[in-house]
């Protein structure tokens, strides 16, 4: 008698079970042994040790004790010695719960990460802080210019400024008074360019920037605001 | 803002310089940090183990003890460290919380000890990290259950003012409360058993009579069984009605499972009574008799194990549901497969898929009746797979149910064990406590002696040392004494009190105090109380009572005036009057040797410090019989009490 449909299926099922049992006994390995190695790769994480205390002291304006205290805080938060962008964004966002600080954090990250390595090391961190807290006004203004200049080409274009401005307004969130209108960033950028762009060429150079800021009393006063943060 | 990120705040503030050039208005002034100081190491000495950390680490969480100025209370100036008299092991995890921002729960710690530590240091337990939170919550729940069990016992205390209805309800719920309840319990149990047995025996063939074939007993002895049934139903009905009457919330009672079972158990009988014996409904009537078997569930009131089983099944409802669902799925699948596999063979019993259900169920539960067997090869292959998988599917949820049952059962066992142990524990605690109170009472008696000795004979240190009480004890006693004075009541020995209350009825004292007032009740209580003082007091039953041996010392006796005379009418103040009388008695206990106490206390309320207890007496001049509490009877416990002054 010929095999009919059900019997074929039955025999197929039996063979399948047989194979399954064989696999369990390790007699027949259809999958290579490499699977087990995957997990080992995860172990070695990137770690970074900073330069010595003396070099950092030479590079920055902080005292030894301040550097020690800064490093302890830094290392506590990031035991591996490196801050990647995601961690940085999440940390920074916690200070601005109402709005979305991720874009601005991205720009900030790039401003600190001077060698574009994708992660902030302690040296970047402390050098940036040194400029912001202990540097001269010119240095601070340079730093701010560097922040606004997204592609680091030495010119702030309207688009770059627009991006920065939008990200700053994003941090405000929705619940503000008066409400942030859609063109508020644009208006702000216009005002900025009117003030800064002397030669009306559509871009702001570093010299225009510094010169304009030095003439503005408000800006000069506010630059001194965070002198004693550390 | 998460406190862990507080370390980055200076950075965020510094980065704010980036906003300055684009700002159009002036910035607000920054807050000044006046307490600018270099970060320093703080030493935390916890029971001798020194922990050191930076000050800023602790400052991260300013709403806890260590992070706020509250720790200044623990600052030790000489050693320049913060000293905490707590458990150093638990402190480790608390300090790690400051360091890492995550609070971990060490598994070997007792949950309540750990909770206390957390509360002390001002940390809320909800901060416990995810890794340890489940464990913490589980342990906490277990602990709560344990505590709840203990508290539930107090429900059984008899409240003084329970009306009849409440008493009855309590008797129903807990048969051990009174003999009547126990009797009722056993009677109902007996009748349930009788009823069930009757139902069963009713159907047994009883042997044939001459003209008929084998009849079940029920039809043969119809009257007897009917009477039995009636009796049982009577009892059950009465029981149900009584429960309904006694229930605190009738509506809730009627909705409860047990009452529904009760109703279902007795309803068939009444329906049978009502229905006539015509043919068409008798079929339905017969069906109703099936429900009589539900009477067996009434046993669950009598058996705790049965209740636990029911409770377990209820709590495992989800596992049972899963079991049922997976079984159903498997049954349908295999029934279909078997049907199509056996379709070809002739004279196959697998006539339809529903018909195959029976085979599948029987096979999967490994019963294998053998009334339906596959004949084709494919059918046999699939049949064997079916039986193998049946074992698996059934075996999976069963351990869950079993473990649930085991947990609940053991919990109950633990509760019972605890209840039994509790009595022994309480007895031991009572003994140790009473020895403490006894010490107080002893010292009260000896106190005046000590003070006197101090006053008179300072050089005789050895005498003082004879009754040396520690400073702590003496301060405690002083405190209790102050309380006595405040409330104008006294502490007494429990046994003596009870003992004497019994004795008072038996004793009779001839002597009569000069100022005996015929206030029997007051005297009675007075004596009753006084008896505790180790002096068998005259029996209050005698109006004239007591004064007993006081006669001898009458010269020096202080007349205890009993204010009770005025309060005799207030019978429910017996207790108070007791105490007051006692106080009177107390003052009356004076030995000749030491001091002669002046006027009766009532008259000189506060004249001298020797009449302490009198001070609080209410104004009305007492005219009470002297309370003969004088230790004329040194017989009393052999304590030769010298009571110089009550204060």
mmCIF file with all atom_site columns, N, CA and C in Angstrom, chain A residues 41-49 75 78-84 117 119 121:
data_model
loop_
_atom_site.group_PDB
_atom_site.id
_atom_site.type_symbol
_atom_site.label_atom_id
_atom_site.label_alt_id
_atom_site.label_comp_id
_atom_site.label_asym_id
_atom_site.label_entity_id
_atom_site.label_seq_id
_atom_site.pdbx_PDB_ins_code
_atom_site.Cartn_x
_atom_site.Cartn_y
_atom_site.Cartn_z
_atom_site.occupancy
_atom_site.B_iso_or_equiv
_atom_site.pdbx_formal_charge
_atom_site.auth_seq_id
_atom_site.auth_comp_id
_atom_site.auth_asym_id
_atom_site.auth_atom_id
_atom_site.pdbx_PDB_model_num
ATOM 1  N N  . UNK A 1 41  ? 33.410 39.270 23.977 1.00 0.00 ? 41  UNK A N  1
ATOM 2  C CA . UNK A 1 41  ? 33.884 40.530 23.426 1.00 0.00 ? 41  UNK A CA 1
ATOM 3  C C  . UNK A 1 41  ? 33.392 41.724 24.229 1.00 0.00 ? 41  UNK A C  1
ATOM 4  N N  . UNK A 1 42  ? 32.241 41.527 24.885 1.00 0.00 ? 42  UNK A N  1
ATOM 5  C CA . UNK A 1 42  ? 31.666 42.688 25.552 1.00 0.00 ? 42  UNK A CA 1
ATOM 6  C C  . UNK A 1 42  ? 32.488 43.121 26.753 1.00 0.00 ? 42  UNK A C  1
ATOM 7  N N  . UNK A 1 43  ? 33.303 42.224 27.229 1.00 0.00 ? 43  UNK A N  1
ATOM 8  C CA . UNK A 1 43  ? 33.880 42.482 28.540 1.00 0.00 ? 43  UNK A CA 1
ATOM 9  C C  . UNK A 1 43  ? 34.802 43.692 28.558 1.00 0.00 ? 43  UNK A C  1
ATOM 10 N N  . UNK A 1 44  ? 35.687 43.763 27.596 1.00 0.00 ? 44  UNK A N  1
ATOM 11 C CA . UNK A 1 44  ? 36.678 44.832 27.700 1.00 0.00 ? 44  UNK A CA 1
ATOM 12 C C  . UNK A 1 44  ? 36.066 46.142 27.251 1.00 0.00 ? 44  UNK A C  1
ATOM 13 N N  . UNK A 1 45  ? 35.813 46.963 28.195 1.00 0.00 ? 45  UNK A N  1
ATOM 14 C CA . UNK A 1 45  ? 35.259 48.271 27.873 1.00 0.00 ? 45  UNK A CA 1
ATOM 15 C C  . UNK A 1 45  ? 36.371 49.262 27.737 1.00 0.00 ? 45  UNK A C  1
ATOM 16 N N  . UNK A 1 46  ? 36.090 50.281 27.026 1.00 0.00 ? 46  UNK A N  1
ATOM 17 C CA . UNK A 1 46  ? 37.093 51.308 26.845 1.00 0.00 ? 46  UNK A CA 1
ATOM 18 C C  . UNK A 1 46  ? 37.268 52.051 28.156 1.00 0.00 ? 46  UNK A C  1
ATOM 19 N N  . UNK A 1 47  ? 38.478 52.229 28.519 1.00 0.00 ? 47  UNK A N  1
ATOM 20 C CA . UNK A 1 47  ? 38.752 52.912 29.772 1.00 0.00 ? 47  UNK A CA 1
ATOM 21 C C  . UNK A 1 47  ? 39.782 53.971 29.498 1.00 0.00 ? 47  UNK A C  1
ATOM 22 N N  . UNK A 1 48  ? 39.736 54.989 30.284 1.00 0.00 ? 48  UNK A N  1
ATOM 23 C CA . UNK A 1 48  ? 40.691 56.057 30.020 1.00 0.00 ? 48  UNK A CA 1
ATOM 24 C C  . UNK A 1 48  ? 41.241 56.582 31.321 1.00 0.00 ? 48  UNK A C  1
ATOM 25 N N  . UNK A 1 49  ? 42.530 56.777 31.308 1.00 0.00 ? 49  UNK A N  1
ATOM 26 C CA . UNK A 1 49  ? 43.157 57.401 32.476 1.00 0.00 ? 49  UNK A CA 1
ATOM 27 C C  . UNK A 1 49  ? 43.604 58.791 32.083 1.00 0.00 ? 49  UNK A C  1
ATOM 28 N N  . UNK A 1 75  ? 34.882 61.084 38.173 1.00 0.00 ? 75  UNK A N  1
ATOM 29 C CA . UNK A 1 75  ? 35.096 59.640 38.183 1.00 0.00 ? 75  UNK A CA 1
ATOM 30 C C  . UNK A 1 75  ? 33.944 58.901 38.852 1.00 0.00 ? 75  UNK A C  1
ATOM 31 N N  . UNK A 1 78  ? 31.268 58.837 36.167 1.00 0.00 ? 78  UNK A N  1
ATOM 32 C CA . UNK A 1 78  ? 31.644 58.030 35.003 1.00 0.00 ? 78  UNK A CA 1
ATOM 33 C C  . UNK A 1 78  ? 32.855 57.200 35.370 1.00 0.00 ? 78  UNK A C  1
ATOM 34 N N  . UNK A 1 79  ? 32.636 56.052 35.924 1.00 0.00 ? 79  UNK A N  1
ATOM 35 C CA . UNK A 1 79  ? 33.766 55.254 36.410 1.00 0.00 ? 79  UNK A CA 1
ATOM 36 C C  . UNK A 1 79  ? 34.748 54.870 35.319 1.00 0.00 ? 79  UNK A C  1
ATOM 37 N N  . UNK A 1 80  ? 34.311 54.843 34.106 1.00 0.00 ? 80  UNK A N  1
ATOM 38 C CA . UNK A 1 80  ? 35.239 54.434 33.061 1.00 0.00 ? 80  UNK A CA 1
ATOM 39 C C  . UNK A 1 80  ? 36.122 55.579 32.605 1.00 0.00 ? 80  UNK A C  1
ATOM 40 N N  . UNK A 1 81  ? 35.842 56.757 33.074 1.00 0.00 ? 81  UNK A N  1
ATOM 41 C CA . UNK A 1 81  ? 36.715 57.868 32.731 1.00 0.00 ? 81  UNK A CA 1
ATOM 42 C C  . UNK A 1 81  ? 36.333 58.582 31.453 1.00 0.00 ? 81  UNK A C  1
ATOM 43 N N  . UNK A 1 82  ? 35.286 58.094 30.802 1.00 0.00 ? 82  UNK A N  1
ATOM 44 C CA . UNK A 1 82  ? 34.870 58.719 29.551 1.00 0.00 ? 82  UNK A CA 1
ATOM 45 C C  . UNK A 1 82  ? 33.379 58.987 29.614 1.00 0.00 ? 82  UNK A C  1
ATOM 46 N N  . UNK A 1 83  ? 32.986 60.094 29.024 1.00 0.00 ? 83  UNK A N  1
ATOM 47 C CA . UNK A 1 83  ? 31.568 60.374 28.909 1.00 0.00 ? 83  UNK A CA 1
ATOM 48 C C  . UNK A 1 83  ? 31.217 60.311 27.428 1.00 0.00 ? 83  UNK A C  1
ATOM 49 N N  . UNK A 1 84  ? 30.298 59.404 27.112 1.00 0.00 ? 84  UNK A N  1
ATOM 50 C CA . UNK A 1 84  ? 29.880 59.398 25.714 1.00 0.00 ? 84  UNK A CA 1
ATOM 51 C C  . UNK A 1 84  ? 28.673 60.302 25.543 1.00 0.00 ? 84  UNK A C  1
ATOM 52 N N  . UNK A 1 117 ? 36.614 63.051 19.428 1.00 0.00 ? 117 UNK A N  1
ATOM 53 C CA . UNK A 1 117 ? 36.801 61.613 19.597 1.00 0.00 ? 117 UNK A CA 1
ATOM 54 C C  . UNK A 1 117 ? 35.486 60.906 19.872 1.00 0.00 ? 117 UNK A C  1
ATOM 55 N N  . UNK A 1 119 ? 33.867 61.119 22.647 1.00 0.00 ? 119 UNK A N  1
ATOM 56 C CA . UNK A 1 119 ? 33.628 61.027 24.077 1.00 0.00 ? 119 UNK A CA 1
ATOM 57 C C  . UNK A 1 119 ? 34.480 62.088 24.765 1.00 0.00 ? 119 UNK A C  1
ATOM 58 N N  . UNK A 1 121 ? 36.820 63.232 27.594 1.00 0.00 ? 121 UNK A N  1
ATOM 59 C CA . UNK A 1 121 ? 37.702 62.723 28.634 1.00 0.00 ? 121 UNK A CA 1
ATOM 60 C C  . UNK A 1 121 ? 37.799 63.766 29.739 1.00 0.00 ? 121 UNK A C  1
#
